[in-house]
CSV table of C-alpha atoms in Angstrom, one decimal:
chain,number,residue,atom,x,y,z
E,1495,MET,CA,0.0,0.0,0.0
E,1496,GLU,CA,1.5,3.3,-1.1
E,1497,LYS,CA,-0.4,6.6,-1.3
E,1498,SER,CA,-3.8,4.7,-1.2
E,1499,ASP,CA,-2.7,2.5,-4.1
E,1500,TYR,CA,-2.5,-1.2,-3.5
E,1501,ASN,CA,0.3,-3.1,-5.2
E,1502,GLN,CA,0.5,-6.8,-5.3
E,1503,THR,CA,3.6,-8.3,-3.6
E,1504,ASP,CA,5.2,-10.7,-6.1
E,1505,MET,CA,8.4,-11.3,-4.2
E,1506,GLY,CA,10.0,-10.7,-0.8
E,1507,THR,CA,8.0,-9.8,2.3
E,1508,PRO,CA,5.2,-7.3,2.5
E,1509,GLN,CA,5.9,-4.0,4.2
E,1510,GLY,CA,4.6,-4.0,7.8
E,1511,GLY,CA,4.7,-7.8,8.0
E,1512,THR,CA,5.7,-9.4,11.2
E,1513,ILE,CA,8.8,-11.0,9.6
E,1514,SER,CA,10.2,-7.7,8.2
E,1515,PRO,CA,11.7,-6.5,11.6
E,1516,LEU,CA,13.3,-9.8,12.2
E,1517,LEU,CA,14.9,-9.9,8.7
E,1518,ALA,CA,16.1,-6.3,9.2
E,1519,ASN,CA,17.7,-7.1,12.5
E,1520,ILE,CA,19.5,-10.1,10.9
E,1521,ALA,CA,20.7,-8.1,7.9
E,1522,LEU,CA,21.8,-5.0,9.9
E,1523,ASP,CA,23.5,-6.7,12.8
E,1524,GLN,CA,27.0,-5.6,13.5
E,1525,MET,CA,26.5,-2.2,11.7
E,1526,GLU,CA,27.4,-0.2,14.8
E,1527,THR,CA,30.5,-2.3,15.5
E,1528,ASP,CA,31.8,-2.2,12.0
E,1529,LEU,CA,31.2,1.6,11.7
E,1530,ILE,CA,33.1,2.4,14.9
E,1531,GLU,CA,36.0,0.2,13.9
E,1532,HIS,CA,36.2,1.9,10.5
E,1533,LEU,CA,36.1,5.4,12.0
E,1534,ARG,CA,38.7,4.6,14.6
E,1535,GLY,CA,40.9,3.2,11.9
E,1536,ILE,CA,41.2,6.5,10.1
E,1537,LYS,CA,44.4,8.3,10.9
E,1538,GLY,CA,43.9,10.9,13.6
E,1539,TRP,CA,40.3,10.1,14.3
E,1540,LYS,CA,40.7,8.0,17.5
E,1541,SER,CA,40.3,11.1,19.6
E,1542,LYS,CA,37.2,12.1,17.6
E,1543,ILE,CA,35.5,8.8,18.0
E,1544,GLY,CA,36.6,8.0,21.5
E,1545,SER,CA,37.2,4.7,23.3
E,1546,THR,CA,35.0,1.7,23.4
E,1547,THR,CA,35.9,0.7,27.0
E,1548,VAL,CA,33.0,-0.4,29.2
E,1549,SER,CA,32.3,1.0,32.6
E,1550,ILE,CA,29.5,0.6,35.2
E,1551,ARG,CA,27.5,3.8,35.8
E,1552,THR,CA,25.8,4.0,39.2
E,1553,LYS,CA,22.6,5.9,39.6
E,1554,VAL,CA,21.2,6.5,43.0
E,1555,LYS,CA,17.8,8.1,43.4
E,1556,LYS,CA,18.1,11.2,45.5
E,1557,ALA,CA,15.5,11.7,48.1
E,1558,LYS,CA,15.1,13.6,51.4
E,1559,LYS,CA,16.5,11.1,53.8
E,1560,SER,CA,18.6,11.2,56.9
E,1561,GLN,CA,22.3,10.7,56.8
E,1562,LYS,CA,21.9,7.4,58.5
E,1563,GLU,CA,19.5,6.1,55.8
E,1564,ILE,CA,21.8,7.4,53.0
E,1565,LYS,CA,24.8,5.5,54.4
E,1566,LYS,CA,22.7,2.4,54.8
E,1567,ALA,CA,21.5,2.6,51.2
E,1568,GLN,CA,25.1,3.1,50.0
E,1569,THR,CA,26.3,0.1,52.0
E,1570,GLU,CA,23.6,-2.1,50.5
E,1571,LEU,CA,24.4,-0.8,47.0
E,1572,LYS,CA,28.1,-1.7,47.4
E,1573,LYS,CA,27.2,-5.1,48.8
E,1574,SER,CA,24.9,-5.9,45.9
E,1575,GLN,CA,27.5,-4.8,43.4
E,1576,LYS,CA,30.1,-7.0,45.1
E,1577,GLU,CA,27.9,-10.0,45.0
E,1578,SER,CA,26.8,-9.5,41.4
E,1579,LYS,CA,30.5,-9.2,40.3
E,1580,GLY,CA,29.8,-6.4,37.8
E,1581,THR,CA,26.4,-7.6,36.7
E,1582,GLN,CA,23.4,-5.3,36.9
E,1583,GLU,CA,21.8,-6.3,40.2
E,1584,GLY,CA,19.6,-3.3,40.6
E,1585,ILE,CA,17.8,-2.0,37.5
E,1586,GLU,CA,17.7,1.6,38.5
E,1587,LYS,CA,21.1,1.6,40.3
E,1588,SER,CA,23.8,0.6,37.8
E,1589,TYR,CA,24.2,-0.3,34.2
E,1590,LYS,CA,27.0,-0.8,31.7
E,1591,VAL,CA,27.9,2.1,29.5
E,1592,ARG,CA,30.7,3.3,27.2
E,1593,ASN,CA,31.3,6.8,28.6
E,1594,LYS,CA,34.3,7.7,26.4
E,1595,LEU,CA,32.6,6.8,23.1
E,1596,LYS,CA,31.7,10.1,21.3
E,1597,ILE,CA,29.5,8.6,18.5
E,1598,ASP,CA,26.1,6.9,18.8
E,1599,LEU,CA,24.2,4.7,16.4
E,1600,VAL,CA,20.6,4.1,17.4
E,1601,ARG,CA,18.8,1.5,15.4
E,1602,TYR,CA,15.3,0.0,15.5
E,1603,ALA,CA,14.7,-2.6,12.8
E,1604,ASP,CA,15.6,-0.8,9.6
E,1605,ASP,CA,15.4,2.8,11.0
E,1606,PHE,CA,18.6,4.2,12.4
E,1607,VAL,CA,20.3,7.5,13.2
E,1608,VAL,CA,24.0,8.4,13.7
E,1609,LEU,CA,24.8,11.1,16.2
E,1610,HIS,CA,28.1,13.0,16.4
E,1611,GLU,CA,29.2,16.6,17.0
E,1612,ASP,CA,31.5,16.7,13.9
E,1613,LYS,CA,29.8,17.0,10.4
E,1614,GLU,CA,32.8,15.4,8.8
E,1615,VAL,CA,32.4,12.2,10.9
E,1616,ILE,CA,28.7,12.1,9.9
E,1617,GLU,CA,29.5,12.4,6.2
E,1618,GLU,CA,32.1,9.6,6.4
E,1619,SER,CA,29.6,7.5,8.3
E,1620,LYS,CA,27.0,7.9,5.6
E,1621,SER,CA,29.5,6.9,2.9
E,1622,PHE,CA,30.6,3.8,4.9
E,1623,ILE,CA,27.1,2.7,5.7
E,1624,GLY,CA,26.1,3.0,2.0
E,1625,ASN,CA,29.0,0.7,1.0
E,1626,TRP,CA,28.3,-1.6,3.9
E,1627,LEU,CA,24.6,-2.0,2.8
E,1628,GLU,CA,25.5,-2.5,-0.8
E,1629,VAL,CA,27.5,-5.6,0.0
E,1630,ARG,CA,24.2,-7.0,1.5
E,1631,GLY,CA,22.1,-6.0,-1.4
E,1632,LEU,CA,20.6,-3.0,0.3
E,1633,THR,CA,20.7,0.8,-0.4
E,1634,LEU,CA,20.0,3.9,1.6
E,1635,SER,CA,16.8,5.8,0.8
E,1636,GLU,CA,17.8,9.2,-0.6
E,1637,GLU,CA,14.5,10.7,0.4
E,1638,LYS,CA,14.7,9.7,4.1
E,1639,THR,CA,18.5,10.1,4.5
E,1640,LYS,CA,19.6,13.6,5.5
E,1641,ILE,CA,22.2,15.3,7.5
E,1642,VAL,CA,20.9,18.0,9.9
E,1643,HIS,CA,22.1,20.0,12.9
E,1644,SER,CA,20.6,19.2,16.3
E,1645,THR,CA,19.1,22.7,16.5
E,1646,GLU,CA,17.1,22.0,13.3
E,1647,GLY,CA,15.8,18.7,14.7
E,1648,PHE,CA,14.9,15.5,13.1
E,1649,ASP,CA,12.1,12.9,13.2
E,1650,PHE,CA,12.7,9.4,14.4
E,1651,LEU,CA,10.1,6.7,15.3
E,1652,GLY,CA,7.3,9.2,15.5
E,1653,HIS,CA,9.4,11.6,17.8
E,1654,HIS,CA,10.8,15.0,17.0
E,1655,ILE,CA,14.2,15.4,18.6
E,1656,ARG,CA,15.7,18.8,18.7
E,1657,HIS,CA,17.9,21.2,20.7
E,1658,TYR,CA,16.0,24.4,21.6
E,1659,GLU,CA,17.6,27.6,22.9
E,1660,ASN,CA,17.5,27.7,26.7
E,1661,ARG,CA,15.0,30.5,27.6
E,1662,VAL,CA,15.4,30.1,31.4
E,1663,LYS,CA,15.9,33.6,32.8
E,1664,GLY,CA,14.9,36.0,35.6
E,1665,THR,CA,14.2,34.9,39.2
E,1666,TYR,CA,13.6,31.3,38.1
E,1667,LYS,CA,17.2,31.2,36.7
E,1668,LEU,CA,18.6,32.6,40.0
E,1669,LYS,CA,16.6,29.9,41.9
E,1670,LEU,CA,18.2,27.2,39.7
E,1671,LEU,CA,21.7,28.6,40.1
E,1672,ASN,CA,21.3,28.3,43.9
E,1673,GLY,CA,19.9,24.7,43.7
E,1674,THR,CA,21.3,21.3,43.1
E,1675,PRO,CA,24.2,20.6,40.6
E,1676,THR,CA,21.6,19.3,38.1
E,1677,GLU,CA,19.6,22.5,38.4
E,1678,GLN,CA,22.7,24.6,38.0
E,1679,ARG,CA,23.7,22.8,34.8
E,1680,ARG,CA,20.2,23.4,33.5
E,1681,ALA,CA,20.4,27.1,34.2
E,1682,LYS,CA,23.8,27.5,32.6
E,1683,ALA,CA,23.1,25.3,29.5
E,1684,THR,CA,22.8,27.2,26.2
E,1685,HIS,CA,20.4,24.7,24.6
E,1686,VAL,CA,17.9,22.2,26.0
E,1687,LEU,CA,17.0,18.9,24.4
E,1688,ARG,CA,13.4,18.1,23.8
E,1689,VAL,CA,11.8,14.8,22.6
E,1690,GLU,CA,8.2,15.2,21.7
E,1691,PRO,CA,5.6,13.6,19.4
E,1692,THR,CA,5.7,14.8,15.8
E,1693,LYS,CA,2.9,17.1,14.5
E,1694,ASP,CA,2.0,14.6,11.8
E,1695,LYS,CA,1.5,11.9,14.4
E,1696,ILE,CA,-0.7,14.1,16.6
E,1697,LYS,CA,-2.8,15.2,13.6
E,1698,GLY,CA,-3.1,11.6,12.4
E,1699,HIS,CA,-4.2,10.3,15.7
E,1700,TYR,CA,-6.8,13.0,16.3
E,1701,ARG,CA,-8.2,12.4,12.8
E,1702,GLU,CA,-8.5,8.7,13.7
E,1703,ILE,CA,-10.3,9.5,17.0
E,1704,SER,CA,-12.6,12.0,15.3
E,1705,ASP,CA,-13.5,9.6,12.6
E,1706,THR,CA,-14.2,6.8,15.1
E,1707,ILE,CA,-16.6,9.1,17.1
E,1708,TRP,CA,-18.3,10.1,13.8
E,1709,LYS,CA,-18.9,6.5,12.9
E,1710,LEU,CA,-20.4,5.7,16.3
E,1711,LYS,CA,-23.1,8.4,16.2
E,1712,THR,CA,-25.8,5.9,17.4
E,1713,ALA,CA,-23.7,4.0,19.9
E,1714,THR,CA,-24.2,4.1,23.7
E,1715,PRO,CA,-21.7,5.9,26.0
E,1716,VAL,CA,-20.4,2.5,27.1
E,1717,GLN,CA,-19.8,1.3,23.5
E,1718,LEU,CA,-18.1,4.6,22.7
E,1719,ILE,CA,-15.8,4.4,25.7
E,1720,ALA,CA,-15.0,0.8,25.0
E,1721,THR,CA,-14.0,1.7,21.4
E,1722,LEU,CA,-12.0,4.9,22.2
E,1723,GLN,CA,-10.1,3.9,25.3
E,1724,PRO,CA,-7.8,1.3,23.8
E,1725,LYS,CA,-6.9,3.8,21.0
E,1726,ILE,CA,-6.2,6.6,23.5
E,1727,SER,CA,-4.3,4.4,26.0
E,1728,GLY,CA,-2.2,2.8,23.3
E,1729,TRP,CA,-1.1,6.1,21.7
E,1730,ALA,CA,-0.6,7.8,25.1
E,1731,ASN,CA,1.5,5.0,26.5
E,1732,TYR,CA,3.9,5.2,23.5
E,1733,TYR,CA,4.7,8.9,24.2
E,1734,LYS,CA,4.1,9.1,28.0
E,1735,ALA,CA,7.8,9.0,28.9
E,1736,VAL,CA,8.9,12.0,26.7
E,1737,HIS,CA,8.0,15.7,26.6
E,1738,SER,CA,4.4,15.1,25.7
E,1739,SER,CA,2.5,17.3,28.2
E,1740,GLU,CA,1.6,19.9,25.6
E,1741,ALA,CA,0.5,17.3,23.0
E,1742,PHE,CA,-1.6,15.5,25.7
E,1743,GLY,CA,-3.2,18.8,26.8
E,1744,LYS,CA,-4.2,19.7,23.2
E,1745,LEU,CA,-5.6,16.2,22.5
E,1746,ASP,CA,-7.6,16.3,25.7
E,1747,THR,CA,-9.2,19.6,24.6
E,1748,PHE,CA,-9.9,18.2,21.1
E,1749,LEU,CA,-11.3,15.0,22.5
E,1750,TRP,CA,-13.6,17.0,24.9
E,1751,ARG,CA,-14.9,19.1,22.0
E,1752,ARG,CA,-15.6,16.2,19.8
E,1753,LEU,CA,-17.4,14.2,22.6
E,1754,TYR,CA,-19.5,17.3,23.5
E,1755,GLN,CA,-20.5,17.6,19.8
E,1756,TRP,CA,-21.4,13.9,19.9
E,1757,ALA,CA,-23.6,14.3,23.0
E,1758,CYS,CA,-25.4,17.5,21.7
E,1759,ARG,CA,-26.2,15.8,18.5
E,1760,ARG,CA,-28.0,13.0,20.3
E,1761,HIS,CA,-30.3,15.4,22.1
E,1762,PRO,CA,-31.0,18.4,19.8
E,1763,ASN,CA,-34.0,19.5,21.8
E,1764,LYS,CA,-32.2,19.6,25.2
E,1765,GLY,CA,-30.2,22.4,26.7
E,1766,LYS,CA,-26.4,22.4,27.1
E,1767,ARG,CA,-26.5,22.1,30.9
E,1768,TRP,CA,-28.8,19.1,30.6
E,1769,VAL,CA,-26.4,17.4,28.1
E,1770,ALA,CA,-23.4,18.2,30.3
E,1771,ASP,CA,-25.0,16.7,33.4
E,1772,LYS,CA,-26.0,13.5,31.5
E,1773,TYR,CA,-22.7,12.7,29.9
E,1774,PHE,CA,-20.0,14.5,31.9
E,1775,GLY,CA,-18.9,14.3,35.5
E,1776,THR,CA,-16.0,14.9,37.9
E,1777,VAL,CA,-13.6,11.9,38.3
E,1778,ASN,CA,-10.7,12.1,40.7
E,1779,GLY,CA,-10.9,15.9,40.7
E,1780,ARG,CA,-11.0,16.3,36.9
E,1781,LYS,CA,-14.1,17.9,35.7
E,1782,TRP,CA,-15.8,17.4,32.3
E,1783,THR,CA,-14.9,13.7,32.1
E,1784,PHE,CA,-17.0,11.8,29.6
E,1785,ALA,CA,-18.7,8.9,31.4
E,1786,GLN,CA,-21.7,6.7,31.6
E,1787,ILE,CA,-23.8,8.1,34.4
E,1788,VAL,CA,-26.8,6.4,36.0
E,1789,GLY,CA,-29.2,7.7,38.6
E,1790,LYS,CA,-30.0,11.2,39.7
E,1791,GLY,CA,-29.3,13.4,42.7
E,1792,LYS,CA,-27.8,11.4,45.6
E,1793,ASP,CA,-28.1,8.2,43.6
E,1794,ARG,CA,-26.0,9.6,40.7
E,1795,LYS,CA,-23.2,7.2,40.0
E,1796,ILE,CA,-20.4,7.1,37.4
E,1797,VAL,CA,-20.2,3.5,36.0
E,1798,LYS,CA,-17.5,3.9,33.4
E,1799,TYR,CA,-15.4,6.9,32.1
E,1800,ILE,CA,-12.7,7.8,29.6
E,1801,LYS,CA,-9.2,8.1,30.9
E,1802,GLY,CA,-7.7,11.1,29.1
E,1803,TYR,CA,-4.3,11.5,27.7
E,1804,SER,CA,-2.9,13.6,30.6
E,1805,LYS,CA,-3.7,10.8,33.0
E,1806,HIS,CA,-1.2,8.5,31.2
E,1807,LYS,CA,1.7,11.0,31.5
E,1808,GLU,CA,4.7,10.0,33.5
E,1809,ARG,CA,7.9,11.8,34.5
E,1810,THR,CA,10.1,12.4,31.5
E,1811,GLY,CA,12.8,9.8,31.3
E,1812,SER,CA,11.2,7.6,34.0
E,1813,TYR,CA,12.4,4.3,32.6
E,1814,ALA,CA,15.2,1.9,33.4
E,1815,ARG,CA,18.0,1.9,30.9
E,1816,VAL,CA,19.0,-1.4,29.3
E,1817,GLY,CA,22.7,-2.2,29.2
E,1818,TYR,CA,24.2,-1.8,25.7
E,1819,ASP,CA,25.3,-5.5,25.7
E,1820,ARG,CA,22.0,-6.9,27.0
E,1821,SER,CA,19.7,-9.1,24.9
E,1822,TYR,CA,16.3,-10.4,25.6
E,1823,TYR,CA,17.6,-13.9,24.7
E,1824,ASP,CA,20.9,-13.8,26.6
E,1825,GLY,CA,19.7,-16.3,29.2
E,1826,ASP,CA,20.0,-14.0,32.2
E,1827,THR,CA,16.5,-14.6,33.4
E,1828,ALA,CA,17.2,-13.0,36.8
E,1829,TYR,CA,18.0,-9.6,35.2
E,1830,TRP,CA,14.9,-9.6,33.0
E,1831,ALA,CA,12.7,-10.8,35.9
E,1832,GLU,CA,14.0,-7.9,37.9
E,1833,ARG,CA,13.2,-5.5,35.1
E,1834,LEU,CA,9.7,-7.0,34.9
E,1835,SER,CA,9.1,-6.5,38.6
E,1836,LYS,CA,9.8,-2.8,38.0
E,1837,GLY,CA,7.1,-2.7,35.3
E,1838,TYR,CA,9.4,-2.6,32.3
E,1839,GLY,CA,8.7,-5.2,29.6
E,1840,ASN,CA,6.4,-6.3,26.9
E,1841,ILE,CA,3.3,-6.2,29.2
E,1842,THR,CA,0.3,-4.0,29.4
E,1843,PRO,CA,0.4,-0.9,31.7
E,1844,SER,CA,-2.3,-2.4,33.9
E,1845,LYS,CA,-0.2,-5.5,34.6
E,1846,ALA,CA,2.9,-3.4,35.0
E,1847,LYS,CA,1.1,-1.4,37.7
E,1848,MET,CA,0.1,-4.6,39.6
E,1849,LEU,CA,3.7,-6.0,39.2
E,1850,LYS,CA,5.1,-2.9,40.8
E,1851,ARG,CA,2.6,-3.1,43.7
E,1852,GLN,CA,3.5,-6.8,44.2
E,1853,ASP,CA,7.2,-6.3,43.8
E,1854,GLY,CA,7.1,-8.8,40.9
E,1855,ILE,CA,6.1,-11.7,43.1
E,1856,CYS,CA,3.1,-14.0,42.6
E,1857,PRO,CA,1.1,-14.1,45.9
E,1858,VAL,CA,0.1,-17.8,45.4
E,1859,CYS,CA,3.4,-19.6,44.8
E,1860,LYS,CA,5.6,-16.8,46.2
E,1861,CYS,CA,7.8,-17.0,43.1
E,1862,ARG,CA,9.0,-14.0,41.0
E,1863,PHE,CA,7.6,-13.5,37.6
E,1864,THR,CA,10.0,-14.0,34.7
E,1865,ASN,CA,10.0,-12.8,31.1
E,1866,THR,CA,8.6,-16.2,29.9
E,1867,ASP,CA,5.8,-16.4,32.4
E,1868,LEU,CA,2.1,-15.8,31.6
E,1869,PRO,CA,0.6,-13.4,34.2
E,1870,GLU,CA,-3.1,-13.4,34.8
E,1871,ALA,CA,-5.3,-10.9,36.7
E,1872,HIS,CA,-7.3,-12.5,39.5
E,1873,HIS,CA,-10.3,-10.9,41.2
E,1874,ILE,CA,-10.0,-11.0,44.9
E,1875,HIS,CA,-13.7,-10.6,45.4
E,1876,PRO,CA,-15.3,-12.7,42.6
E,1877,ARG,CA,-17.4,-10.7,40.2
E,1878,HIS,CA,-20.3,-13.1,40.5
E,1879,LEU,CA,-20.4,-12.1,44.2
E,1880,GLY,CA,-20.5,-8.4,43.5
E,1881,GLY,CA,-16.7,-7.8,43.3
E,1882,GLU,CA,-15.7,-4.7,41.2
E,1883,ASP,CA,-13.2,-4.7,38.3
E,1884,LYS,CA,-10.8,-2.3,39.9
E,1885,TYR,CA,-7.1,-2.3,40.9
E,1886,THR,CA,-8.0,-2.6,44.6
E,1887,ASN,CA,-9.8,-5.9,43.7
E,1888,LEU,CA,-7.2,-7.3,41.4
E,1889,VAL,CA,-4.0,-9.3,42.0
E,1890,LEU,CA,-1.5,-10.6,39.3
E,1891,VAL,CA,-0.8,-14.4,39.5
E,1892,HIS,CA,0.7,-17.0,37.2
E,1893,LEU,CA,-1.6,-18.5,34.7
E,1894,HIS,CA,-1.2,-21.9,36.2
E,1895,CYS,CA,-1.7,-20.5,39.7
E,1896,HIS,CA,-4.9,-18.8,38.5
E,1897,ASP,CA,-6.2,-22.1,37.2
E,1898,LYS,CA,-5.3,-23.8,40.5
E,1899,ILE,CA,-7.3,-21.2,42.5
E,1900,HIS,CA,-10.4,-21.7,40.5
E,1901,ARG,CA,-10.0,-25.5,40.2
E,1902,GLU,CA,-9.5,-26.1,43.9
E,1903,ASN,CA,-11.7,-23.2,45.1
E,1904,PRO,CA,-14.7,-22.9,42.8
E,1905,GLY,CA,-16.2,-20.1,45.0
E,1906,ILE,CA,-19.7,-19.5,46.2
E,1907,ARG,CA,-22.5,-18.9,43.8
E,1908,GLY,CA,-25.8,-17.2,44.6
E,1909,ILE,CA,-24.6,-15.6,47.9
E,1910,LYS,CA,-23.8,-11.9,48.2
E,1911,ILE,CA,-20.7,-10.7,50.0
E,1912,ASP,CA,-22.7,-9.1,52.9
E,1913,GLN,CA,-24.3,-12.6,53.6
E,1914,ILE,CA,-21.0,-14.3,54.1
E,1915,SER,CA,-19.6,-15.0,57.6
E,1916,PRO,CA,-16.5,-13.1,58.8
E,1917,GLU,CA,-14.3,-16.3,58.6
E,1918,LEU,CA,-15.3,-16.9,54.9
E,1919,GLN,CA,-14.9,-13.2,54.2
E,1920,GLY,CA,-11.3,-13.5,55.3
E,1921,TYR,CA,-10.6,-16.0,52.6
E,1922,LEU,CA,-12.2,-13.8,50.0
E,1923,ASP,CA,-10.0,-10.9,51.2
E,1924,ASN,CA,-6.9,-13.1,50.5
E,1925,GLY,CA,-8.2,-14.0,47.0
E,1926,MET,CA,-8.6,-17.7,48.0
E,1927,ALA,CA,-12.4,-18.4,48.3
E,1928,PRO,CA,-12.8,-22.1,49.3
E,1929,ALA,CA,-15.8,-24.0,48.1
E,1930,TYR,CA,-18.7,-23.9,50.5
E,1931,GLN,CA,-22.1,-25.6,50.1
E,1932,GLY,CA,-24.8,-24.2,52.4
E,1933,LYS,CA,-27.0,-27.3,52.1
E,1934,ASN,CA,-25.4,-29.7,54.6
E,1935,ILE,CA,-22.9,-27.5,56.4
E,1936,LYS,CA,-23.9,-24.7,58.7
E,1937,MET,CA,-22.2,-21.3,58.5
E,1938,PRO,CA,-19.0,-21.2,60.5
E,1939,THR,CA,-19.4,-20.0,64.1
E,1940,SER,CA,-16.0,-21.0,65.6
E,1941,THR,CA,-12.7,-19.1,65.2
E,1942,ASN,CA,-10.9,-22.4,65.0
E,1943,THR,CA,-11.5,-22.8,61.3
E,1944,VAL,CA,-9.1,-24.8,59.1
E,1945,LEU,CA,-8.7,-25.0,55.4
E,1946,SER,CA,-7.5,-28.4,54.1
E,1947,LEU,CA,-4.7,-28.2,51.6
E,1948,GLY,CA,-4.3,-31.9,51.0
E,1949,GLY,CA,-6.8,-34.4,49.6
E,1950,GLY,CA,-9.7,-32.4,51.1
E,1951,ALA,CA,-8.8,-29.1,49.4
E,1952,GLY,CA,-11.6,-26.6,49.3
E,1953,LYS,CA,-13.5,-27.8,52.4
E,1954,ILE,CA,-14.2,-25.7,55.4
E,1955,ILE,CA,-14.0,-27.7,58.6
E,1956,THR,CA,-15.3,-26.2,61.8
E,1957,THR,CA,-16.5,-27.5,65.2
E,1958,ALA,CA,-19.9,-26.3,64.3
E,1959,SER,CA,-20.1,-28.3,61.2
E,1960,GLY,CA,-19.6,-31.6,62.9
E,1961,ILE,CA,-16.8,-32.7,60.5
E,1962,LYS,CA,-13.5,-33.7,62.1
E,1963,PRO,CA,-10.2,-32.6,60.5
E,1964,PRO,CA,-8.6,-35.2,58.2
E,1965,THR,CA,-6.4,-37.7,59.9
E,1966,ASP,CA,-4.3,-38.5,56.9
E,1967,THR,CA,-1.0,-36.8,55.9
E,1968,SER,CA,-2.9,-33.8,54.6
E,1969,THR,CA,-1.7,-30.5,55.8
E,1970,VAL,CA,-4.0,-27.9,57.2
E,1971,LEU,CA,-3.7,-24.1,57.5
E,1972,ARG,CA,-5.3,-22.8,60.7
E,1973,THR,CA,-7.0,-19.4,60.9
E,1974,GLY,CA,-8.4,-17.5,63.9
E,1975,LYS,CA,-6.5,-18.0,67.1
E,1976,GLY,CA,-3.8,-20.1,65.5
E,1977,ALA,CA,-3.6,-18.1,62.3
E,1978,GLY,CA,-0.6,-18.7,60.1
E,1979,ILE,CA,0.4,-22.0,61.9
E,1980,ILE,CA,0.8,-25.0,59.6
E,1981,THR,CA,0.3,-28.2,61.5
E,1982,PRO,CA,-0.1,-31.9,60.5
E,1983,ALA,CA,-3.8,-32.8,60.3
E,1984,SER,CA,-4.8,-34.4,63.6
E,1985,ASP,CA,-7.6,-34.3,66.1
E,1986,ASP,CA,-5.6,-32.3,68.6
E,1987,ASP,CA,-4.4,-28.7,68.4
E,1988,LYS,CA,-0.9,-29.0,69.5
E,1989,GLY,CA,2.3,-27.1,68.7
E,1990,SER,CA,3.4,-26.0,65.3
E,1991,ILE,CA,6.0,-27.8,63.1
């Protein structure tokens, strides 16, 4: 597809296919290494290119802590570095870099950019890469290949990267000069680097959102939200870690206008205030949020709402840097599991949020998630018992742990949460609702309740029910007075093992 004209692919792979990035990575592998070796081999250019020696950069997050806490953190950091023997033990603490290398080649599939302060080096790099690609049967695109100064800026992977003149002045500049070393450098800098979404990407995305709203003129608010939210979240999550506040603010305004037009069109005979009260509400302090609203007055309730662009924004640069020599397939599962526990990886933002909250550990098997695991969201209070689909009611577990929970503990159907006893409510709070049948077993009245984990898994055994604990080798977990004590199943309640 080119300029709305479809051309049949007779040979090779179609553009945009899933195999294209893999083939590009295979063909363009070693480009950076060969380029650096070539440039360093030119007489007198070693000082221009720099050294390729590797060092470990340590990055400690600064916070308002006491001197005692700072010393303790530094001691733990040195200990972790000593135990890891140069490997990256803490994701946000240390990573391998080449500090003395003065040239950078950043590549993503078949798109790449070469960065250097000397134009002569860039021109030589372009010539070398052209010859290097020719050997592999490839050529540089003359339309897309250009040499620009950083103050002019360039587009790369949907981002506009440019050095802007530093306009910090007045009392704010004096405040920075009297601040931390980082703030002082910012005040003295002649130019400031900004990475922001390109105008074409912003316009294209807004056009897509506008067209989607236009096509759904007769849809309900719930259907409209369900269609728009994945598009908004997907675009915003791609740009959330760069300088995107201005773009997000504009898109939020455009989105509000378009949704307000959609709402007014549905009710041409109603006033604007009536339309606003029906489709817009205040969510977490943000007014004019498009939502599905039910009820009136005190019974007014927001069922579902659109999460705007600005709500996805994160602090610029708030990501963990990957070591230059790291690969997703290098076999270092501990490193990538640690990254995953910090929320970095090929996972959805919702699962990343739950992983951070759980420190990357599954609450069922107490094992850390790895990059090859299949995480699954589990509802603590089951939805068929009235549980809500919110973060406070969700926990991330392994897929096999999730199957185990529902296999061994099928839950309670037909009973509302407020009708369940405190003992059983405790199990629900822990996300492990045991099977309970109200026909033959009375509701638990004793605090000496045990949950069988062996052959009788899923049964609640109490003194009120008349059922004795199992006498086989099954293990039971006691709650109530002896909570947290695992004992062998027996008739007596003696010491723990």
